[in-house]
PDB file of N, CA and C in Angstrom:
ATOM      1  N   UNK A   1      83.757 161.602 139.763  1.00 76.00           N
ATOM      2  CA  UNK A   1      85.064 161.212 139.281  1.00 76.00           C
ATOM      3  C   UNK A   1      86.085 162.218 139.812  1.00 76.00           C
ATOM      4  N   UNK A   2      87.322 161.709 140.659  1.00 89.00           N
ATOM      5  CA  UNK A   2      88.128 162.129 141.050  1.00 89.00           C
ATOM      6  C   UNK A   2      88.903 163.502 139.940  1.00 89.00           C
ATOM      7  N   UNK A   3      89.405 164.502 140.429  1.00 92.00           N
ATOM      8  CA  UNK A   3      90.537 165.169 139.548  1.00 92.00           C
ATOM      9  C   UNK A   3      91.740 164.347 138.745  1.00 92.00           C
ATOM     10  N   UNK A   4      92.005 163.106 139.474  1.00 92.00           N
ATOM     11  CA  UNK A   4      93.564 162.339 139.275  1.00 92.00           C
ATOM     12  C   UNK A   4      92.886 161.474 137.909  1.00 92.00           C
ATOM     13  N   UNK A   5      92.076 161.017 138.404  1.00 84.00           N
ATOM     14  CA  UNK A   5      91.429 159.883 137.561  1.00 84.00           C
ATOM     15  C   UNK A   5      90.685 160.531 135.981  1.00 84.00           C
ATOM     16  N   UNK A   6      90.237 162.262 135.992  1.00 83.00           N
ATOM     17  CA  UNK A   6      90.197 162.977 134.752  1.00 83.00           C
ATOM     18  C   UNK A   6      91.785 163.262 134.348  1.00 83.00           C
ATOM     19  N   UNK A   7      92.797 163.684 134.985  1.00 87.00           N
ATOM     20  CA  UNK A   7      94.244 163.679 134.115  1.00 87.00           C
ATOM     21  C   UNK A   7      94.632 162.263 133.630  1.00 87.00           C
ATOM     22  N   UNK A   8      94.467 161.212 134.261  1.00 86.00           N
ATOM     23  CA  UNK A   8      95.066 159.909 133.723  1.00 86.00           C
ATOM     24  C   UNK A   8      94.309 159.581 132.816  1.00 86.00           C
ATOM     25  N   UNK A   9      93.021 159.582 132.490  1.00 83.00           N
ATOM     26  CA  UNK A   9      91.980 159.452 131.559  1.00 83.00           C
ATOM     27  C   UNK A   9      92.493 160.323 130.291  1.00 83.00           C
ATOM     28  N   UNK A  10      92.801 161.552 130.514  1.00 84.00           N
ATOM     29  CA  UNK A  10      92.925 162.540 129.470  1.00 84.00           C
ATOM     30  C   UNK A  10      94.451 162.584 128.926  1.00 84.00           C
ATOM     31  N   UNK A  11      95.714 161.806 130.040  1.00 87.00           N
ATOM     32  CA  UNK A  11      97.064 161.815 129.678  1.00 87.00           C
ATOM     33  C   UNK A  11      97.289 160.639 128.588  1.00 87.00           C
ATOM     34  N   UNK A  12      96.026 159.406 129.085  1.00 88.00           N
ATOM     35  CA  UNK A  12      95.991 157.973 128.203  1.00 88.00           C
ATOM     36  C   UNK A  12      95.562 158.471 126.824  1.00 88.00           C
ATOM     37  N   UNK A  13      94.648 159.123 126.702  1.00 86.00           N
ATOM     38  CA  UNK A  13      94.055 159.396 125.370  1.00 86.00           C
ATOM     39  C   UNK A  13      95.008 160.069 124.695  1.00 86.00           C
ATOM     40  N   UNK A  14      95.551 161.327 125.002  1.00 87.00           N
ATOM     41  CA  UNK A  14      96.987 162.245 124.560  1.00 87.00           C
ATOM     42  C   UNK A  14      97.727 161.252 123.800  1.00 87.00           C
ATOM     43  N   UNK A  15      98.639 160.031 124.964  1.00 89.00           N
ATOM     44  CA  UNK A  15      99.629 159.464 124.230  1.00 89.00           C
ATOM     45  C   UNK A  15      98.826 158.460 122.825  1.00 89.00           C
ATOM     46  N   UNK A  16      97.556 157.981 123.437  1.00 91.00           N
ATOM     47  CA  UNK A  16      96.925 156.943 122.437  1.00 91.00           C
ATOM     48  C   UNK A  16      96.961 157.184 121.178  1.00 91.00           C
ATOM     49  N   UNK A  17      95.931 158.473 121.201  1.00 87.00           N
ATOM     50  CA  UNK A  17      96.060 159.468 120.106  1.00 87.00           C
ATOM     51  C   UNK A  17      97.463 160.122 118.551  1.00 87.00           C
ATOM     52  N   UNK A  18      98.735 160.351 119.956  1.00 87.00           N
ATOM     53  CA  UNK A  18      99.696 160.799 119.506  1.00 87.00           C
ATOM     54  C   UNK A  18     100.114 159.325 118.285  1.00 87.00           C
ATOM     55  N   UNK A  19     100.237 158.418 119.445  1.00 89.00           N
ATOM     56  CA  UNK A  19     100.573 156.822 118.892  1.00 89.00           C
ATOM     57  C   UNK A  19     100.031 156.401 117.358  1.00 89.00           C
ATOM     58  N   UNK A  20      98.559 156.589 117.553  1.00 89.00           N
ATOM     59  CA  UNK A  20      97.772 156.166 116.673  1.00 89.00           C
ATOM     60  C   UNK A  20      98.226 157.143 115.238  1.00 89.00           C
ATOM     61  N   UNK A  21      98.413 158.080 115.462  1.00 84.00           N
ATOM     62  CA  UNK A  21      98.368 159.395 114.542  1.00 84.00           C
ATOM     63  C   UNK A  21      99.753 159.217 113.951  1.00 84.00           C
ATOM     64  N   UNK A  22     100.872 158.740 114.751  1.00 86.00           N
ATOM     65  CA  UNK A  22     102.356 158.454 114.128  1.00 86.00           C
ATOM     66  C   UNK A  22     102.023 156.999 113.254  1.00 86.00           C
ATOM     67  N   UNK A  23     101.571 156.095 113.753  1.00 88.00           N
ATOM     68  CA  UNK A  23     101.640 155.026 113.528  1.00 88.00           C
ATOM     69  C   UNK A  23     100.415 155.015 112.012  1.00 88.00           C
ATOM     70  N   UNK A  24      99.825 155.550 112.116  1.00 84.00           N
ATOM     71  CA  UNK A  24      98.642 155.341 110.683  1.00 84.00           C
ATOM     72  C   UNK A  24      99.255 156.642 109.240  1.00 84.00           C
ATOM     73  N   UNK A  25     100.297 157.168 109.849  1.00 79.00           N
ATOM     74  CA  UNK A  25     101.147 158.384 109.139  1.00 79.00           C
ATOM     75  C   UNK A  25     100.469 159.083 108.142  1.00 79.00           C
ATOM     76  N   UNK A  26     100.208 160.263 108.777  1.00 72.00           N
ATOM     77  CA  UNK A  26      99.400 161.353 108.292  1.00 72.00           C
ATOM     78  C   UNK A  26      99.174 162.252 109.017  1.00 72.00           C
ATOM     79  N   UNK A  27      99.798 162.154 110.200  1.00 65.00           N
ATOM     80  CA  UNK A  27      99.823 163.045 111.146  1.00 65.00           C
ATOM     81  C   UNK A  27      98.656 163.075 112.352  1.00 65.00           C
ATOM     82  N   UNK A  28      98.743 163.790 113.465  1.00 67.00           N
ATOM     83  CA  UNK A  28      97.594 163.772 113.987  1.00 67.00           C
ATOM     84  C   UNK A  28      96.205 164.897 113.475  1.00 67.00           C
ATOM     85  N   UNK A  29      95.251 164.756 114.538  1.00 77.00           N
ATOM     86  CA  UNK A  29      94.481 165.783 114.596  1.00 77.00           C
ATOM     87  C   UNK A  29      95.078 167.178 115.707  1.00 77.00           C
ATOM     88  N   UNK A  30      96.257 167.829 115.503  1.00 74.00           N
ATOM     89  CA  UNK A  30      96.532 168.427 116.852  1.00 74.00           C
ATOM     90  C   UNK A  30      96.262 168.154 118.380  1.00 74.00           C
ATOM     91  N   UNK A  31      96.906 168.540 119.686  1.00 73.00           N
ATOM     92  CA  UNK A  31      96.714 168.205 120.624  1.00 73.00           C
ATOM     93  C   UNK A  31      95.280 167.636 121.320  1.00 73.00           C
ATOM     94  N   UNK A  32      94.673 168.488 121.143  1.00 78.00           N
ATOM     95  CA  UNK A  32      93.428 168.393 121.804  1.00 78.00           C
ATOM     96  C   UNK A  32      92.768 167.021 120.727  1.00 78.00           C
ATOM     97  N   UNK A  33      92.879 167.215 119.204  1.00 80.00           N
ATOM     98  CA  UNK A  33      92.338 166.341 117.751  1.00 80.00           C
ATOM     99  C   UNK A  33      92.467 164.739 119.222  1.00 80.00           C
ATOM    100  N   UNK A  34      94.076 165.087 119.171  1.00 80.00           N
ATOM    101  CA  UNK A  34      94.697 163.185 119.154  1.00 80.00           C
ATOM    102  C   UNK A  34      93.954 163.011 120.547  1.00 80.00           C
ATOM    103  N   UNK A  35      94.020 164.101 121.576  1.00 81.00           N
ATOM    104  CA  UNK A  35      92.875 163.636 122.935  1.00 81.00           C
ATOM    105  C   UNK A  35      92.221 162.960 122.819  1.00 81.00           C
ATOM    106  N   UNK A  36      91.209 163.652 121.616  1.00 87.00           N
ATOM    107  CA  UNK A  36      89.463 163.060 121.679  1.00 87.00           C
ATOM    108  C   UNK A  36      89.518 161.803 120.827  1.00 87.00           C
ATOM    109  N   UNK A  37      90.183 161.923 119.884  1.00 88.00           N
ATOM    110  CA  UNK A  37      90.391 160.825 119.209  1.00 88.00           C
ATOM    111  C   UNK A  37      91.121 159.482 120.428  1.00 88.00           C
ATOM    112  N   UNK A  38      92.000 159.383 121.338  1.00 88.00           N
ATOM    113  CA  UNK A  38      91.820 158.413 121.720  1.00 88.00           C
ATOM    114  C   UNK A  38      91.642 158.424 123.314  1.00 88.00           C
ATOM    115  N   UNK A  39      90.744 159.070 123.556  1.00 89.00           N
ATOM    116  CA  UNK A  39      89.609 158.941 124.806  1.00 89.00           C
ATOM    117  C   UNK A  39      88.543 158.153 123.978  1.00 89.00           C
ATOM    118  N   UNK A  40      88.290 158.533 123.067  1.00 92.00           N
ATOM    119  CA  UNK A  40      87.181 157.775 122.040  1.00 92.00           C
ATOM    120  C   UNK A  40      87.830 156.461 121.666  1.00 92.00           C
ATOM    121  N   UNK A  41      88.872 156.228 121.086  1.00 90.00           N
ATOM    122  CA  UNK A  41      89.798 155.578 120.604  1.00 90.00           C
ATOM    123  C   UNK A  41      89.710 153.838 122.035  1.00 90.00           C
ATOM    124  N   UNK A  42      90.059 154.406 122.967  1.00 88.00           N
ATOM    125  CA  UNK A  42      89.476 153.806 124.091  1.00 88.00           C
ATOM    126  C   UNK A  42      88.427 153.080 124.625  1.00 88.00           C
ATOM    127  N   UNK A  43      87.694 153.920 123.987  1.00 88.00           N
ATOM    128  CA  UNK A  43      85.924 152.661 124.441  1.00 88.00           C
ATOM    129  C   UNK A  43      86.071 152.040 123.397  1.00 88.00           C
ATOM    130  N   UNK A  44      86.461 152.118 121.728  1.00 91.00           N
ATOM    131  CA  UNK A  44      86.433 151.553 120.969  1.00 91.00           C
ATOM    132  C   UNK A  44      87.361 150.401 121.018  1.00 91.00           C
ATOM    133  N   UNK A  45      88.562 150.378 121.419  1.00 90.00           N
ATOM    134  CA  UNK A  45      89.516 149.142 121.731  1.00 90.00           C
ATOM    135  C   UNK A  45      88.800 148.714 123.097  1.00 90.00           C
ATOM    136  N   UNK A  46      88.549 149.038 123.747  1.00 87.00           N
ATOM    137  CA  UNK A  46      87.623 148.487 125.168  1.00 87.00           C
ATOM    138  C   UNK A  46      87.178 147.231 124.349  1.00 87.00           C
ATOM    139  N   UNK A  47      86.121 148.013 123.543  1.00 89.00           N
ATOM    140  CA  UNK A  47      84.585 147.130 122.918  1.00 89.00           C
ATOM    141  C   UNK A  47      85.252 145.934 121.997  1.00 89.00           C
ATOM    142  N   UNK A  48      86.589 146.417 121.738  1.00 91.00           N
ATOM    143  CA  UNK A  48      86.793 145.345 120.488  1.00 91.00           C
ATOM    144  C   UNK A  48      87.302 144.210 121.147  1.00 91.00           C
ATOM    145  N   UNK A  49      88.332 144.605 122.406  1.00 91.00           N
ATOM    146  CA  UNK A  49      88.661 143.700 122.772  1.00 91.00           C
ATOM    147  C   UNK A  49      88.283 142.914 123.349  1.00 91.00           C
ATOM    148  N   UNK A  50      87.038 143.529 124.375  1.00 88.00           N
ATOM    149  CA  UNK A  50      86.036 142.002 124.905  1.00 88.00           C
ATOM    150  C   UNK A  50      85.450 141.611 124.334  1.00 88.00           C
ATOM    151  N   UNK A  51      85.169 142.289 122.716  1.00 94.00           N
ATOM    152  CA  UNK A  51      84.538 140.900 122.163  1.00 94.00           C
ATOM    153  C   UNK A  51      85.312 139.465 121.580  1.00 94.00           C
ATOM    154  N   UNK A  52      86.864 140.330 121.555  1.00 93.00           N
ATOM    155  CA  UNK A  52      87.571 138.787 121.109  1.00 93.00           C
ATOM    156  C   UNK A  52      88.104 138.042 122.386  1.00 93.00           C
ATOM    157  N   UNK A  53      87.538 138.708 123.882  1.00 93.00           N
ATOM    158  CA  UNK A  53      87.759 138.008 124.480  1.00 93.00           C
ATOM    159  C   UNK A  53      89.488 138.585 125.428  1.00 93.00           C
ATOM    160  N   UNK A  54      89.847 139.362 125.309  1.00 91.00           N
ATOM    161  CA  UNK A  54      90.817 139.592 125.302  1.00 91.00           C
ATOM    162  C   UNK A  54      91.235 140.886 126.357  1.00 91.00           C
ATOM    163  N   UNK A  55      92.214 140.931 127.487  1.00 87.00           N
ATOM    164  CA  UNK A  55      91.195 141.810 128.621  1.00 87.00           C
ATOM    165  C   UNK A  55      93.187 142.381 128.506  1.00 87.00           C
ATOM    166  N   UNK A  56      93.657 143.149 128.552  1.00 82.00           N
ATOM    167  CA  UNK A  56      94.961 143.658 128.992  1.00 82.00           C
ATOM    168  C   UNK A  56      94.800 144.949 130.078  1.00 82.00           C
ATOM    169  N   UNK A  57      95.356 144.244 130.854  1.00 84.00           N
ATOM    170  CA  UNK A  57      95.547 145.257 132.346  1.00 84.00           C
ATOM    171  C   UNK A  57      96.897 145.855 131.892  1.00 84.00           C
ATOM    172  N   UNK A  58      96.577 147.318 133.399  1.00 88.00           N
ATOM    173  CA  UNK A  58      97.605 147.909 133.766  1.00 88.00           C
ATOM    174  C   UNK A  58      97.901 149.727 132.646  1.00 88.00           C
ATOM    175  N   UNK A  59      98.793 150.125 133.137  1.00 88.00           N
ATOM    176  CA  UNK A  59      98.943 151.409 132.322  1.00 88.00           C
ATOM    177  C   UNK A  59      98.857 151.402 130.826  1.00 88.00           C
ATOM    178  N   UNK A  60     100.076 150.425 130.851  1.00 90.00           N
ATOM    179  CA  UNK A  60     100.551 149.963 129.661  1.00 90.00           C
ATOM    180  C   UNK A  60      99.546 149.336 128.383  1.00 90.00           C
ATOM    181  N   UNK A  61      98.561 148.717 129.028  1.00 91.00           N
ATOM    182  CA  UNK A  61      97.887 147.329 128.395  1.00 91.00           C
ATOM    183  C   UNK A  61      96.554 148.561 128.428  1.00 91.00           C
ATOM    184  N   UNK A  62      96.126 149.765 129.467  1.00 89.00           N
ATOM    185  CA  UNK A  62      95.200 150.816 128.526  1.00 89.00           C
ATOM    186  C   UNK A  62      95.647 151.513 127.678  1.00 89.00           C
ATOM    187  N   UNK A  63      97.158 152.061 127.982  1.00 90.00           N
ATOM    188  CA  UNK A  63      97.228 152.357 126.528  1.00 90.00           C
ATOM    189  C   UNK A  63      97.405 152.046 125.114  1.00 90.00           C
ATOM    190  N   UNK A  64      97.890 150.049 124.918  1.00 91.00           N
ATOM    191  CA  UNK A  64      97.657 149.294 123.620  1.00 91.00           C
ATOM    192  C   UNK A  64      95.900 149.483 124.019  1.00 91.00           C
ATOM    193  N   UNK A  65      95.193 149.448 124.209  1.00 91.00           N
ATOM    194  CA  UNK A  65      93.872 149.103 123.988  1.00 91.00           C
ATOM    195  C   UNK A  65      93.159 150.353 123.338  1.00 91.00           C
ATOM    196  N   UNK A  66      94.067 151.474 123.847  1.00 91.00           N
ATOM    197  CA  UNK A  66      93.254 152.795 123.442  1.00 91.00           C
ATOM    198  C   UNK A  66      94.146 153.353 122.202  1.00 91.00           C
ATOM    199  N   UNK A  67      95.417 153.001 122.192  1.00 92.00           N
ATOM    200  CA  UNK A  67      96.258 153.064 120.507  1.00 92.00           C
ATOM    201  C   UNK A  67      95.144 151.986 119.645  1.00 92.00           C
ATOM    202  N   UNK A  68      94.613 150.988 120.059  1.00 93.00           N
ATOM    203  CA  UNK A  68      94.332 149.939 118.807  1.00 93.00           C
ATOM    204  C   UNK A  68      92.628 150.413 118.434  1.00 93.00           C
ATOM    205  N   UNK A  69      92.253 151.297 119.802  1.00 93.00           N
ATOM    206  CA  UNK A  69      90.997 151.960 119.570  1.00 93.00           C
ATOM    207  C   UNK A  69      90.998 153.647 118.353  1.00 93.00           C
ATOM    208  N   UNK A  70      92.376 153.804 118.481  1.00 91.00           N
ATOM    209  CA  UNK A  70      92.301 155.179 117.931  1.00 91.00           C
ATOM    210  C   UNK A  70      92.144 154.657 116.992  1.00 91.00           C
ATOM    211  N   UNK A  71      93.467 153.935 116.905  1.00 91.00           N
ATOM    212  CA  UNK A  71      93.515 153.430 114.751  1.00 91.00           C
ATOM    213  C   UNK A  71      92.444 152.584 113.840  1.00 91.00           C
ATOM    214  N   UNK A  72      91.657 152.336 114.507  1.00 92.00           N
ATOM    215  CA  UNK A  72      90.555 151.748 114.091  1.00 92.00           C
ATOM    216  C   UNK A  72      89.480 152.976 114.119  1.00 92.00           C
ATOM    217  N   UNK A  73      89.771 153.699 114.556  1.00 91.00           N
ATOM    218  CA  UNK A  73      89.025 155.467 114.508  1.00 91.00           C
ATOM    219  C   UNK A  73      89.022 156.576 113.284  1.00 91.00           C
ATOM    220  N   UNK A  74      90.524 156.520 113.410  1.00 88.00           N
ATOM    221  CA  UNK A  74      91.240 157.148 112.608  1.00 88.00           C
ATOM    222  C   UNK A  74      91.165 156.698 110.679  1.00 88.00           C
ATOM    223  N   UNK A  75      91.211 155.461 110.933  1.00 87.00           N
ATOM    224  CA  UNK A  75      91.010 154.627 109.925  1.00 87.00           C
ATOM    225  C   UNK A  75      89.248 154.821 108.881  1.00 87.00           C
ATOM    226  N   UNK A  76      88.595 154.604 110.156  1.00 89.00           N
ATOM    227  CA  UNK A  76      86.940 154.911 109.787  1.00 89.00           C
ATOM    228  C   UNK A  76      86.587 156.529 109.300  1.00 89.00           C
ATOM    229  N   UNK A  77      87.818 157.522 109.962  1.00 86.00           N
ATOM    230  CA  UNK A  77      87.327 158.891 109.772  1.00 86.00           C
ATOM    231  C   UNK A  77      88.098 159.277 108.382  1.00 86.00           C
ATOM    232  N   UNK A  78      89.315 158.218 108.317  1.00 84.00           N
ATOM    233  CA  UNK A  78      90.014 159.185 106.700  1.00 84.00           C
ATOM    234  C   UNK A  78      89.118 158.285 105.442  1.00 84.00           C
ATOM    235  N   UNK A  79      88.366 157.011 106.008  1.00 86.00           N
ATOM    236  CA  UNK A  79      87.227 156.781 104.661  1.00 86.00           C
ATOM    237  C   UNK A  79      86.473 157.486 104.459  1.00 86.00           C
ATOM    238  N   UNK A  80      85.721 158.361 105.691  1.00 86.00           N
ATOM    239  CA  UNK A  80      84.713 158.955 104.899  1.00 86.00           C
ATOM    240  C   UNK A  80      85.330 160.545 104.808  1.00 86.00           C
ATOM    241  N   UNK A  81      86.634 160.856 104.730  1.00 78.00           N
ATOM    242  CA  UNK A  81      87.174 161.987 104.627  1.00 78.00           C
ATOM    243  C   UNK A  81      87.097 161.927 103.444  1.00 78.00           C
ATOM    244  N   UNK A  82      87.685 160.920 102.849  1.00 74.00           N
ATOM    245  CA  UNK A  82      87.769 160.662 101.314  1.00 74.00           C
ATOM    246  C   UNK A  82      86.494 160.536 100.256  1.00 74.00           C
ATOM    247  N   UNK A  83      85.336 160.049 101.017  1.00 65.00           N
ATOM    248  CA  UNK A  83      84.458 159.737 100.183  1.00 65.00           C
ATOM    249  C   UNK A  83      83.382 161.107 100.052  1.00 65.00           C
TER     250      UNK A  83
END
């Protein structure tokens, strides 16, 4: 794997992350937190979305896929934060 293709990988997850973390309000996991959370966040909207069938290209359309992967992340980690 190219150098370009680890920053765009790691710049998508950053904003995904940031997104997910404003948008579910509670803040993030700090810089690096909101990374991993949506580099992860990412295979998880990947997975969700081909199973409904549903394919969005382009910059833009990985990063709704990897915002809709965080928050469905984020979501699973403050249940069992709580429990």
């Amino acid at each position: 794997m190219e150098l370009q293709t680890i920053l765009i990988i790691l710049a998508i997850g950053a904003v995904a992350g940031w997104l997910a973390g404003v948008i579910m309000k509670g803040g993030g996991f700090g810089l690096l937190g909101d990374i991993v959370v949506g580099i992860i966040g990412a295979f998880i909207g990947g997975f969700l979305f081909s199973l409904l069938g549903i394919s969005a290209g382009g910059l833009v359309g990985q990063i709704i896929t990897a915002t809709v992967g965080a928050i469905v992340l984020i979501f699973i980690l403050r249940m069992f934060k709580k429990a």
